[in-house]
PDB file of C-alpha atoms in Angstrom:
ATOM      1  CA  UNK A   1     -58.124 -30.924 178.775  1.00 50.00           C
ATOM      2  CA  UNK A   2     -57.666 -34.492 178.294  1.00 51.00           C
ATOM      3  CA  UNK A   3     -58.038 -35.347 182.135  1.00 53.00           C
ATOM      4  CA  UNK A   4     -61.307 -33.189 182.029  1.00 51.00           C
ATOM      5  CA  UNK A   5     -62.493 -35.603 179.431  1.00 53.00           C
ATOM      6  CA  UNK A   6     -61.389 -38.644 180.455  1.00 56.00           C
ATOM      7  CA  UNK A   7     -63.243 -37.384 183.929  1.00 56.00           C
ATOM      8  CA  UNK A   8     -66.436 -36.729 181.774  1.00 49.00           C
ATOM      9  CA  UNK A   9     -65.852 -40.572 180.197  1.00 53.00           C
ATOM     10  CA  UNK A  10     -65.419 -42.854 183.539  1.00 49.00           C
ATOM     11  CA  UNK A  11     -68.973 -40.277 184.791  1.00 54.00           C
ATOM     12  CA  UNK A  12     -70.688 -41.585 181.488  1.00 61.00           C
ATOM     13  CA  UNK A  13     -69.793 -45.259 182.371  1.00 56.00           C
ATOM     14  CA  UNK A  14     -70.482 -44.723 185.566  1.00 64.00           C
ATOM     15  CA  UNK A  15     -73.942 -43.477 184.914  1.00 64.00           C
ATOM     16  CA  UNK A  16     -74.547 -46.396 181.928  1.00 70.00           C
ATOM     17  CA  UNK A  17     -74.152 -48.951 185.026  1.00 69.00           C
ATOM     18  CA  UNK A  18     -76.266 -47.328 187.896  1.00 69.00           C
ATOM     19  CA  UNK A  19     -79.369 -47.107 184.318  1.00 70.00           C
ATOM     20  CA  UNK A  20     -78.426 -50.746 184.167  1.00 74.00           C
ATOM     21  CA  UNK A  21     -78.698 -51.839 187.273  1.00 78.00           C
ATOM     22  CA  UNK A  22     -82.367 -50.161 187.400  1.00 77.00           C
ATOM     23  CA  UNK A  23     -83.419 -52.324 184.597  1.00 79.00           C
ATOM     24  CA  UNK A  24     -82.265 -55.658 186.034  1.00 83.00           C
ATOM     25  CA  UNK A  25     -85.651 -56.516 187.577  1.00 83.00           C
ATOM     26  CA  UNK A  26     -87.610 -55.922 184.487  1.00 82.00           C
ATOM     27  CA  UNK A  27     -84.845 -57.635 182.377  1.00 83.00           C
ATOM     28  CA  UNK A  28     -85.460 -60.785 185.109  1.00 87.00           C
ATOM     29  CA  UNK A  29     -89.129 -60.333 185.309  1.00 86.00           C
ATOM     30  CA  UNK A  30     -89.131 -60.024 181.372  1.00 83.00           C
ATOM     31  CA  UNK A  31     -86.785 -63.098 181.259  1.00 85.00           C
ATOM     32  CA  UNK A  32     -89.327 -65.602 183.452  1.00 85.00           C
ATOM     33  CA  UNK A  33     -92.033 -64.440 182.318  1.00 84.00           C
ATOM     34  CA  UNK A  34     -91.909 -64.042 178.302  1.00 81.00           C
ATOM     35  CA  UNK A  35     -88.379 -65.218 176.810  1.00 84.00           C
ATOM     36  CA  UNK A  36     -88.786 -68.151 179.166  1.00 84.00           C
ATOM     37  CA  UNK A  37     -92.312 -69.438 177.895  1.00 84.00           C
ATOM     38  CA  UNK A  38     -91.688 -68.029 174.670  1.00 85.00           C
ATOM     39  CA  UNK A  39     -88.586 -70.841 174.269  1.00 88.00           C
ATOM     40  CA  UNK A  40     -90.548 -73.520 176.208  1.00 87.00           C
ATOM     41  CA  UNK A  41     -93.301 -73.247 174.002  1.00 86.00           C
ATOM     42  CA  UNK A  42     -90.809 -73.872 171.084  1.00 89.00           C
ATOM     43  CA  UNK A  43     -89.575 -76.701 173.232  1.00 90.00           C
ATOM     44  CA  UNK A  44     -92.379 -78.651 174.223  1.00 90.00           C
ATOM     45  CA  UNK A  45     -93.864 -78.100 170.524  1.00 90.00           C
ATOM     46  CA  UNK A  46     -91.666 -81.349 169.270  1.00 92.00           C
ATOM     47  CA  UNK A  47     -92.570 -83.729 172.270  1.00 90.00           C
ATOM     48  CA  UNK A  48     -95.484 -85.304 172.785  1.00 89.00           C
ATOM     49  CA  UNK A  49     -95.665 -84.105 176.494  1.00 87.00           C
ATOM     50  CA  UNK A  50     -99.613 -84.803 177.795  1.00 89.00           C
ATOM     51  CA  UNK A  51    -100.999 -84.498 180.925  1.00 83.00           C
ATOM     52  CA  UNK A  52    -102.035 -88.246 180.898  1.00 82.00           C
ATOM     53  CA  UNK A  53    -100.593 -91.660 179.553  1.00 78.00           C
ATOM     54  CA  UNK A  54     -97.683 -92.850 179.332  1.00 75.00           C
ATOM     55  CA  UNK A  55     -96.181 -89.446 177.823  1.00 73.00           C
ATOM     56  CA  UNK A  56     -97.083 -87.651 181.045  1.00 76.00           C
ATOM     57  CA  UNK A  57     -93.847 -90.194 182.456  1.00 79.00           C
ATOM     58  CA  UNK A  58     -91.425 -90.321 180.091  1.00 81.00           C
ATOM     59  CA  UNK A  59     -91.858 -87.090 177.642  1.00 83.00           C
ATOM     60  CA  UNK A  60     -90.432 -88.237 174.229  1.00 87.00           C
ATOM     61  CA  UNK A  61     -88.682 -85.813 171.399  1.00 89.00           C
ATOM     62  CA  UNK A  62     -90.579 -86.309 168.475  1.00 89.00           C
ATOM     63  CA  UNK A  63     -89.526 -84.249 165.911  1.00 88.00           C
ATOM     64  CA  UNK A  64     -92.375 -82.450 163.197  1.00 91.00           C
ATOM     65  CA  UNK A  65     -94.355 -85.299 164.590  1.00 91.00           C
ATOM     66  CA  UNK A  66     -97.089 -82.755 165.989  1.00 91.00           C
ATOM     67  CA  UNK A  67     -96.742 -80.498 163.087  1.00 92.00           C
ATOM     68  CA  UNK A  68     -96.905 -82.960 160.294  1.00 92.00           C
ATOM     69  CA  UNK A  69     -99.911 -84.533 162.419  1.00 91.00           C
ATOM     70  CA  UNK A  70    -101.115 -80.929 162.779  1.00 91.00           C
ATOM     71  CA  UNK A  71    -101.444 -80.492 158.895  1.00 90.00           C
ATOM     72  CA  UNK A  72    -103.258 -83.961 158.231  1.00 91.00           C
ATOM     73  CA  UNK A  73    -105.615 -82.746 160.490  1.00 91.00           C
ATOM     74  CA  UNK A  74    -108.974 -81.568 158.452  1.00 92.00           C
ATOM     75  CA  UNK A  75    -109.883 -79.999 162.262  1.00 93.00           C
ATOM     76  CA  UNK A  76    -107.017 -77.788 162.139  1.00 93.00           C
ATOM     77  CA  UNK A  77    -107.127 -76.375 159.053  1.00 93.00           C
ATOM     78  CA  UNK A  78    -111.391 -75.980 159.154  1.00 94.00           C
ATOM     79  CA  UNK A  79    -109.999 -73.995 162.428  1.00 94.00           C
ATOM     80  CA  UNK A  80    -107.256 -72.103 160.635  1.00 93.00           C
ATOM     81  CA  UNK A  81    -110.183 -71.759 157.825  1.00 95.00           C
ATOM     82  CA  UNK A  82    -112.160 -69.569 160.711  1.00 95.00           C
ATOM     83  CA  UNK A  83    -110.167 -68.248 162.111  1.00 94.00           C
ATOM     84  CA  UNK A  84    -109.475 -66.484 158.566  1.00 93.00           C
ATOM     85  CA  UNK A  85    -113.200 -65.873 158.191  1.00 95.00           C
ATOM     86  CA  UNK A  86    -113.259 -64.634 161.981  1.00 95.00           C
ATOM     87  CA  UNK A  87    -110.055 -62.027 162.069  1.00 93.00           C
ATOM     88  CA  UNK A  88    -111.470 -61.026 158.202  1.00 93.00           C
ATOM     89  CA  UNK A  89    -115.399 -59.497 159.165  1.00 95.00           C
ATOM     90  CA  UNK A  90    -114.277 -59.355 162.551  1.00 94.00           C
ATOM     91  CA  UNK A  91    -111.145 -57.384 163.242  1.00 91.00           C
ATOM     92  CA  UNK A  92    -110.107 -56.265 159.040  1.00 87.00           C
ATOM     93  CA  UNK A  93    -114.406 -55.176 158.298  1.00 89.00           C
ATOM     94  CA  UNK A  94    -115.334 -54.464 160.871  1.00 90.00           C
ATOM     95  CA  UNK A  95    -114.053 -53.033 163.828  1.00 93.00           C
ATOM     96  CA  UNK A  96    -111.400 -51.183 162.044  1.00 92.00           C
ATOM     97  CA  UNK A  97    -113.621 -49.377 159.080  1.00 91.00           C
ATOM     98  CA  UNK A  98    -116.036 -49.221 162.140  1.00 91.00           C
ATOM     99  CA  UNK A  99    -113.937 -47.265 164.288  1.00 90.00           C
ATOM    100  CA  UNK A 100    -112.676 -44.924 161.979  1.00 91.00           C
ATOM    101  CA  UNK A 101    -116.010 -44.048 160.458  1.00 90.00           C
ATOM    102  CA  UNK A 102    -117.520 -43.798 164.138  1.00 88.00           C
ATOM    103  CA  UNK A 103    -114.100 -41.358 164.666  1.00 88.00           C
ATOM    104  CA  UNK A 104    -114.577 -39.497 161.798  1.00 87.00           C
ATOM    105  CA  UNK A 105    -118.034 -38.879 162.145  1.00 85.00           C
ATOM    106  CA  UNK A 106    -117.097 -37.548 165.294  1.00 84.00           C
ATOM    107  CA  UNK A 107    -114.698 -35.476 164.189  1.00 79.00           C
ATOM    108  CA  UNK A 108    -116.493 -32.106 163.547  1.00 73.00           C
ATOM    109  CA  UNK A 109    -119.126 -33.015 166.619  1.00 74.00           C
ATOM    110  CA  UNK A 110    -118.385 -30.712 170.315  1.00 72.00           C
ATOM    111  CA  UNK A 111    -116.797 -32.203 172.895  1.00 74.00           C
ATOM    112  CA  UNK A 112    -120.092 -33.070 174.800  1.00 76.00           C
ATOM    113  CA  UNK A 113    -121.636 -35.077 172.330  1.00 75.00           C
ATOM    114  CA  UNK A 114    -118.069 -37.140 171.028  1.00 76.00           C
ATOM    115  CA  UNK A 115    -118.232 -37.678 174.862  1.00 78.00           C
ATOM    116  CA  UNK A 116    -121.717 -39.109 174.941  1.00 80.00           C
ATOM    117  CA  UNK A 117    -121.087 -41.346 171.748  1.00 78.00           C
ATOM    118  CA  UNK A 118    -117.680 -42.517 172.994  1.00 78.00           C
ATOM    119  CA  UNK A 119    -118.246 -43.624 176.980  1.00 81.00           C
ATOM    120  CA  UNK A 120    -121.373 -45.421 175.454  1.00 80.00           C
ATOM    121  CA  UNK A 121    -118.798 -47.395 173.455  1.00 81.00           C
ATOM    122  CA  UNK A 122    -116.016 -47.744 175.165  1.00 82.00           C
ATOM    123  CA  UNK A 123    -118.870 -49.638 178.181  1.00 84.00           C
ATOM    124  CA  UNK A 124    -118.638 -52.461 175.278  1.00 83.00           C
ATOM    125  CA  UNK A 125    -114.971 -52.617 175.588  1.00 85.00           C
ATOM    126  CA  UNK A 126    -114.190 -52.022 179.226  1.00 84.00           C
ATOM    127  CA  UNK A 127    -116.752 -55.361 180.224  1.00 88.00           C
ATOM    128  CA  UNK A 128    -114.750 -58.638 180.772  1.00 89.00           C
ATOM    129  CA  UNK A 129    -115.146 -61.227 177.595  1.00 90.00           C
ATOM    130  CA  UNK A 130    -117.264 -63.496 178.977  1.00 92.00           C
ATOM    131  CA  UNK A 131    -119.913 -61.052 180.185  1.00 92.00           C
ATOM    132  CA  UNK A 132    -120.226 -60.142 176.434  1.00 92.00           C
ATOM    133  CA  UNK A 133    -120.113 -63.934 175.982  1.00 93.00           C
ATOM    134  CA  UNK A 134    -123.202 -64.718 178.647  1.00 93.00           C
ATOM    135  CA  UNK A 135    -124.835 -61.195 177.549  1.00 92.00           C
ATOM    136  CA  UNK A 136    -124.421 -62.096 173.691  1.00 94.00           C
ATOM    137  CA  UNK A 137    -125.699 -65.764 174.577  1.00 93.00           C
ATOM    138  CA  UNK A 138    -128.819 -64.158 176.230  1.00 92.00           C
ATOM    139  CA  UNK A 139    -129.834 -61.838 173.338  1.00 93.00           C
ATOM    140  CA  UNK A 140    -129.531 -63.934 171.058  1.00 92.00           C
ATOM    141  CA  UNK A 141    -131.320 -67.163 172.747  1.00 89.00           C
ATOM    142  CA  UNK A 142    -134.821 -68.547 172.102  1.00 86.00           C
ATOM    143  CA  UNK A 143    -136.334 -66.244 173.616  1.00 87.00           C
ATOM    144  CA  UNK A 144    -133.961 -63.175 173.911  1.00 87.00           C
ATOM    145  CA  UNK A 145    -134.380 -60.275 173.397  1.00 89.00           C
ATOM    146  CA  UNK A 146    -132.988 -60.862 169.445  1.00 90.00           C
ATOM    147  CA  UNK A 147    -135.941 -62.635 168.661  1.00 91.00           C
ATOM    148  CA  UNK A 148    -138.398 -60.801 170.258  1.00 91.00           C
ATOM    149  CA  UNK A 149    -137.623 -57.833 168.462  1.00 90.00           C
ATOM    150  CA  UNK A 150    -138.567 -59.717 164.772  1.00 90.00           C
ATOM    151  CA  UNK A 151    -141.689 -61.296 166.368  1.00 88.00           C
ATOM    152  CA  UNK A 152    -142.684 -57.625 166.745  1.00 88.00           C
ATOM    153  CA  UNK A 153    -142.082 -57.294 162.965  1.00 86.00           C
ATOM    154  CA  UNK A 154    -144.349 -60.537 162.200  1.00 85.00           C
ATOM    155  CA  UNK A 155    -141.134 -62.995 161.260  1.00 86.00           C
ATOM    156  CA  UNK A 156    -140.464 -66.821 163.237  1.00 89.00           C
ATOM    157  CA  UNK A 157    -137.266 -66.744 166.234  1.00 88.00           C
ATOM    158  CA  UNK A 158    -134.667 -67.703 165.216  1.00 89.00           C
ATOM    159  CA  UNK A 159    -132.400 -70.025 166.405  1.00 90.00           C
ATOM    160  CA  UNK A 160    -128.771 -67.564 165.767  1.00 91.00           C
ATOM    161  CA  UNK A 161    -126.306 -69.126 167.337  1.00 92.00           C
ATOM    162  CA  UNK A 162    -127.298 -73.127 165.707  1.00 92.00           C
ATOM    163  CA  UNK A 163    -128.457 -71.304 162.514  1.00 91.00           C
ATOM    164  CA  UNK A 164    -125.660 -68.587 162.185  1.00 93.00           C
ATOM    165  CA  UNK A 165    -122.869 -69.326 164.705  1.00 94.00           C
ATOM    166  CA  UNK A 166    -120.093 -67.192 162.932  1.00 95.00           C
ATOM    167  CA  UNK A 167    -122.498 -64.134 162.274  1.00 94.00           C
ATOM    168  CA  UNK A 168    -123.331 -64.211 166.443  1.00 94.00           C
ATOM    169  CA  UNK A 169    -119.672 -64.091 167.535  1.00 95.00           C
ATOM    170  CA  UNK A 170    -118.385 -62.174 164.805  1.00 95.00           C
ATOM    171  CA  UNK A 171    -120.921 -59.068 165.313  1.00 94.00           C
ATOM    172  CA  UNK A 172    -120.126 -59.480 169.085  1.00 94.00           C
ATOM    173  CA  UNK A 173    -116.733 -59.083 168.780  1.00 94.00           C
ATOM    174  CA  UNK A 174    -117.339 -56.487 166.500  1.00 94.00           C
ATOM    175  CA  UNK A 175    -119.689 -55.087 169.719  1.00 92.00           C
ATOM    176  CA  UNK A 176    -116.959 -54.883 171.687  1.00 92.00           C
ATOM    177  CA  UNK A 177    -114.184 -54.302 170.419  1.00 90.00           C
ATOM    178  CA  UNK A 178    -115.052 -51.120 168.021  1.00 91.00           C
ATOM    179  CA  UNK A 179    -113.825 -48.864 170.735  1.00 89.00           C
ATOM    180  CA  UNK A 180    -110.378 -49.619 170.376  1.00 89.00           C
ATOM    181  CA  UNK A 181    -109.742 -48.578 167.069  1.00 91.00           C
ATOM    182  CA  UNK A 182    -112.561 -45.625 167.467  1.00 89.00           C
ATOM    183  CA  UNK A 183    -109.709 -43.920 170.073  1.00 88.00           C
ATOM    184  CA  UNK A 184    -107.387 -44.714 167.453  1.00 90.00           C
ATOM    185  CA  UNK A 185    -108.914 -43.231 164.722  1.00 91.00           C
ATOM    186  CA  UNK A 186    -109.816 -40.216 167.070  1.00 87.00           C
ATOM    187  CA  UNK A 187    -107.158 -39.766 168.336  1.00 86.00           C
ATOM    188  CA  UNK A 188    -104.988 -39.476 164.688  1.00 88.00           C
ATOM    189  CA  UNK A 189    -107.294 -37.582 163.289  1.00 87.00           C
ATOM    190  CA  UNK A 190    -107.159 -34.806 165.738  1.00 83.00           C
ATOM    191  CA  UNK A 191    -103.515 -34.459 164.711  1.00 85.00           C
ATOM    192  CA  UNK A 192    -104.565 -33.500 161.216  1.00 81.00           C
ATOM    193  CA  UNK A 193    -104.625 -29.400 160.871  1.00 81.00           C
ATOM    194  CA  UNK A 194    -107.927 -28.005 159.539  1.00 80.00           C
ATOM    195  CA  UNK A 195    -105.977 -25.491 157.367  1.00 81.00           C
ATOM    196  CA  UNK A 196    -105.008 -28.662 155.249  1.00 79.00           C
ATOM    197  CA  UNK A 197    -108.690 -29.956 154.744  1.00 77.00           C
ATOM    198  CA  UNK A 198    -110.147 -26.338 154.651  1.00 76.00           C
ATOM    199  CA  UNK A 199    -107.472 -25.347 151.343  1.00 82.00           C
ATOM    200  CA  UNK A 200    -108.289 -28.406 149.599  1.00 78.00           C
ATOM    201  CA  UNK A 201    -112.076 -27.590 150.152  1.00 76.00           C
ATOM    202  CA  UNK A 202    -111.773 -23.841 148.918  1.00 81.00           C
ATOM    203  CA  UNK A 203    -109.394 -26.024 145.771  1.00 76.00           C
ATOM    204  CA  UNK A 204    -112.698 -27.644 144.780  1.00 77.00           C
ATOM    205  CA  UNK A 205    -112.273 -31.174 146.431  1.00 77.00           C
ATOM    206  CA  UNK A 206    -115.351 -33.353 147.185  1.00 79.00           C
ATOM    207  CA  UNK A 207    -115.430 -34.906 150.865  1.00 79.00           C
ATOM    208  CA  UNK A 208    -114.694 -38.225 148.990  1.00 82.00           C
ATOM    209  CA  UNK A 209    -111.787 -36.507 147.338  1.00 83.00           C
ATOM    210  CA  UNK A 210    -110.276 -34.758 150.568  1.00 80.00           C
ATOM    211  CA  UNK A 211    -110.601 -38.457 152.790  1.00 80.00           C
ATOM    212  CA  UNK A 212    -108.514 -40.341 150.584  1.00 81.00           C
ATOM    213  CA  UNK A 213    -105.941 -38.269 149.035  1.00 82.00           C
ATOM    214  CA  UNK A 214    -105.586 -36.566 152.619  1.00 81.00           C
ATOM    215  CA  UNK A 215    -106.999 -37.823 155.433  1.00 84.00           C
ATOM    216  CA  UNK A 216    -106.325 -41.829 155.041  1.00 85.00           C
ATOM    217  CA  UNK A 217    -102.485 -40.705 153.564  1.00 84.00           C
ATOM    218  CA  UNK A 218    -102.206 -38.361 156.569  1.00 87.00           C
ATOM    219  CA  UNK A 219    -103.192 -41.385 159.384  1.00 87.00           C
ATOM    220  CA  UNK A 220    -101.625 -44.138 157.355  1.00 85.00           C
ATOM    221  CA  UNK A 221     -99.010 -44.898 159.889  1.00 84.00           C
ATOM    222  CA  UNK A 222    -101.553 -45.138 162.539  1.00 88.00           C
ATOM    223  CA  UNK A 223    -104.035 -47.263 160.374  1.00 87.00           C
ATOM    224  CA  UNK A 224    -101.076 -50.188 159.865  1.00 84.00           C
ATOM    225  CA  UNK A 225    -100.948 -50.007 163.934  1.00 86.00           C
ATOM    226  CA  UNK A 226    -104.144 -50.446 164.863  1.00 90.00           C
ATOM    227  CA  UNK A 227    -104.779 -52.749 161.678  1.00 88.00           C
ATOM    228  CA  UNK A 228    -101.691 -54.912 163.422  1.00 87.00           C
ATOM    229  CA  UNK A 229    -103.136 -54.816 167.628  1.00 89.00           C
ATOM    230  CA  UNK A 230    -106.546 -55.716 166.647  1.00 92.00           C
ATOM    231  CA  UNK A 231    -105.741 -58.597 164.394  1.00 90.00           C
ATOM    232  CA  UNK A 232    -103.765 -59.835 167.325  1.00 88.00           C
ATOM    233  CA  UNK A 233    -105.922 -59.316 169.966  1.00 90.00           C
ATOM    234  CA  UNK A 234    -108.528 -60.639 167.480  1.00 93.00           C
ATOM    235  CA  UNK A 235    -106.438 -63.980 166.703  1.00 91.00           C
ATOM    236  CA  UNK A 236    -106.066 -64.534 170.852  1.00 89.00           C
ATOM    237  CA  UNK A 237    -110.062 -64.222 171.788  1.00 93.00           C
ATOM    238  CA  UNK A 238    -111.295 -67.642 173.154  1.00 94.00           C
ATOM    239  CA  UNK A 239    -113.311 -66.741 175.782  1.00 93.00           C
ATOM    240  CA  UNK A 240    -115.725 -64.607 173.809  1.00 94.00           C
ATOM    241  CA  UNK A 241    -116.497 -67.757 171.314  1.00 95.00           C
ATOM    242  CA  UNK A 242    -116.021 -70.359 173.909  1.00 94.00           C
ATOM    243  CA  UNK A 243    -118.479 -68.609 175.998  1.00 93.00           C
ATOM    244  CA  UNK A 244    -120.900 -68.311 173.315  1.00 94.00           C
ATOM    245  CA  UNK A 245    -120.445 -72.006 171.435  1.00 93.00           C
ATOM    246  CA  UNK A 246    -118.128 -73.720 172.785  1.00 91.00           C
ATOM    247  CA  UNK A 247    -116.414 -73.721 169.211  1.00 91.00           C
ATOM    248  CA  UNK A 248    -119.149 -75.302 167.778  1.00 88.00           C
ATOM    249  CA  UNK A 249    -122.119 -76.085 166.477  1.00 90.00           C
ATOM    250  CA  UNK A 250    -119.757 -78.724 165.395  1.00 89.00           C
ATOM    251  CA  UNK A 251    -116.497 -77.484 164.251  1.00 91.00           C
ATOM    252  CA  UNK A 252    -118.293 -74.105 162.581  1.00 93.00           C
ATOM    253  CA  UNK A 253    -117.025 -71.347 165.137  1.00 94.00           C
ATOM    254  CA  UNK A 254    -113.294 -73.479 166.333  1.00 95.00           C
ATOM    255  CA  UNK A 255    -111.203 -70.789 165.868  1.00 95.00           C
ATOM    256  CA  UNK A 256    -107.023 -71.966 166.014  1.00 93.00           C
ATOM    257  CA  UNK A 257    -107.416 -70.659 169.514  1.00 94.00           C
ATOM    258  CA  UNK A 258    -110.640 -73.108 170.782  1.00 95.00           C
ATOM    259  CA  UNK A 259    -108.675 -75.834 168.592  1.00 94.00           C
ATOM    260  CA  UNK A 260    -105.488 -75.238 170.528  1.00 93.00           C
ATOM    261  CA  UNK A 261    -107.241 -75.230 173.956  1.00 93.00           C
ATOM    262  CA  UNK A 262    -109.469 -78.703 173.304  1.00 92.00           C
ATOM    263  CA  UNK A 263    -106.417 -80.806 172.239  1.00 92.00           C
ATOM    264  CA  UNK A 264    -103.950 -79.189 174.579  1.00 89.00           C
ATOM    265  CA  UNK A 265    -106.387 -78.976 178.180  1.00 89.00           C
ATOM    266  CA  UNK A 266    -109.569 -81.921 176.854  1.00 89.00           C
ATOM    267  CA  UNK A 267    -106.896 -84.098 175.498  1.00 87.00           C
ATOM    268  CA  UNK A 268    -104.412 -83.751 177.414  1.00 89.00           C
ATOM    269  CA  UNK A 269    -102.134 -83.433 174.382  1.00 90.00           C
ATOM    270  CA  UNK A 270     -99.737 -80.548 175.837  1.00 89.00           C
ATOM    271  CA  UNK A 271     -96.913 -80.844 173.032  1.00 91.00           C
ATOM    272  CA  UNK A 272     -99.298 -81.044 170.313  1.00 92.00           C
ATOM    273  CA  UNK A 273    -101.212 -77.921 171.828  1.00 91.00           C
ATOM    274  CA  UNK A 274     -98.161 -75.714 171.807  1.00 92.00           C
ATOM    275  CA  UNK A 275     -97.202 -77.014 167.995  1.00 92.00           C
ATOM    276  CA  UNK A 276    -101.087 -75.265 167.245  1.00 92.00           C
ATOM    277  CA  UNK A 277     -99.536 -72.438 169.250  1.00 90.00           C
ATOM    278  CA  UNK A 278     -96.685 -71.619 167.287  1.00 90.00           C
ATOM    279  CA  UNK A 279     -99.221 -71.872 163.868  1.00 90.00           C
ATOM    280  CA  UNK A 280    -101.144 -69.477 165.584  1.00 90.00           C
ATOM    281  CA  UNK A 281     -97.729 -67.377 166.244  1.00 88.00           C
ATOM    282  CA  UNK A 282     -96.724 -67.361 163.090  1.00 89.00           C
ATOM    283  CA  UNK A 283    -100.023 -66.591 161.154  1.00 89.00           C
ATOM    284  CA  UNK A 284     -99.620 -63.243 163.770  1.00 87.00           C
ATOM    285  CA  UNK A 285     -96.314 -62.299 162.467  1.00 86.00           C
ATOM    286  CA  UNK A 286     -96.925 -62.623 158.685  1.00 88.00           C
ATOM    287  CA  UNK A 287    -100.520 -60.805 159.050  1.00 84.00           C
ATOM    288  CA  UNK A 288     -98.480 -57.531 160.684  1.00 80.00           C
ATOM    289  CA  UNK A 289     -95.802 -57.819 157.936  1.00 83.00           C
ATOM    290  CA  UNK A 290     -98.661 -58.308 155.171  1.00 83.00           C
ATOM    291  CA  UNK A 291    -100.318 -54.925 156.397  1.00 77.00           C
ATOM    292  CA  UNK A 292     -96.545 -53.138 156.837  1.00 76.00           C
ATOM    293  CA  UNK A 293     -96.010 -54.315 153.275  1.00 78.00           C
ATOM    294  CA  UNK A 294     -99.021 -53.082 151.958  1.00 73.00           C
ATOM    295  CA  UNK A 295     -99.568 -49.917 153.586  1.00 67.00           C
ATOM    296  CA  UNK A 296     -95.402 -50.002 153.033  1.00 66.00           C
ATOM    297  CA  UNK A 297     -95.260 -47.687 156.538  1.00 53.00           C
ATOM    298  CA  UNK A 298     -93.227 -48.441 159.002  1.00 50.00           C
ATOM    299  CA  UNK A 299     -94.257 -49.319 162.737  1.00 45.00           C
TER     300      UNK A 299
END
């Protein structure tokens, strides 16, 4: 009996070694393309690494100088505020809320209707950001479709990208990204047993009561997960904003990714730029923890 047990243990150990052997290529790729760059980013944020000048030849360790400079920079503080506004209205109130409403309204519809509406919405999501950006620039330009439509109503043309730049990029990002939230919530809502809602309805619960007391609590984990994913993706939005406004006019749409790009690849201060990227990473981590704390769920 002991011999048989020892043979089983040896076989399990052998299987474990074989499994680890197959994982080695994935671990190497993870080390090279994920862990390695993260470690280098952390190291470079404490240096004066640059693409031009004396620092390009002789990179030195400068400690927390980049972070001190960052928090003393008015443009950095403006970019943080712009990022918060953009994420709140674009991700939380925009994509998440709108995605949930669309998924909820499509819940009881027939399959053909859901497919048609879903295809129209998903078409925007699969379109590259740079293409979406140029489409919205054309739509909101002085001679664009938006001004043509309000001209039909007797109103004067509006310089949307100059007078309302943040509103313009928020609307464009909501238009593009809502499909992801819609698909996530649609899948979660379809998993709710109809019997539960029907029983509540028979007990006299109103539609609003069913949504707030049954539907939302049952998809709470999905809401937290979607909020985190959409927030993190919106924090990193660069191409759409840069294509539409370039971060302007002035610094009105300069979010942290735009500010980081300008410092790292326009001013060639790579050390300063990587320090900004760590702040962006920290904001994403803090937002994720807040979502999990508020919704009291494990993700």
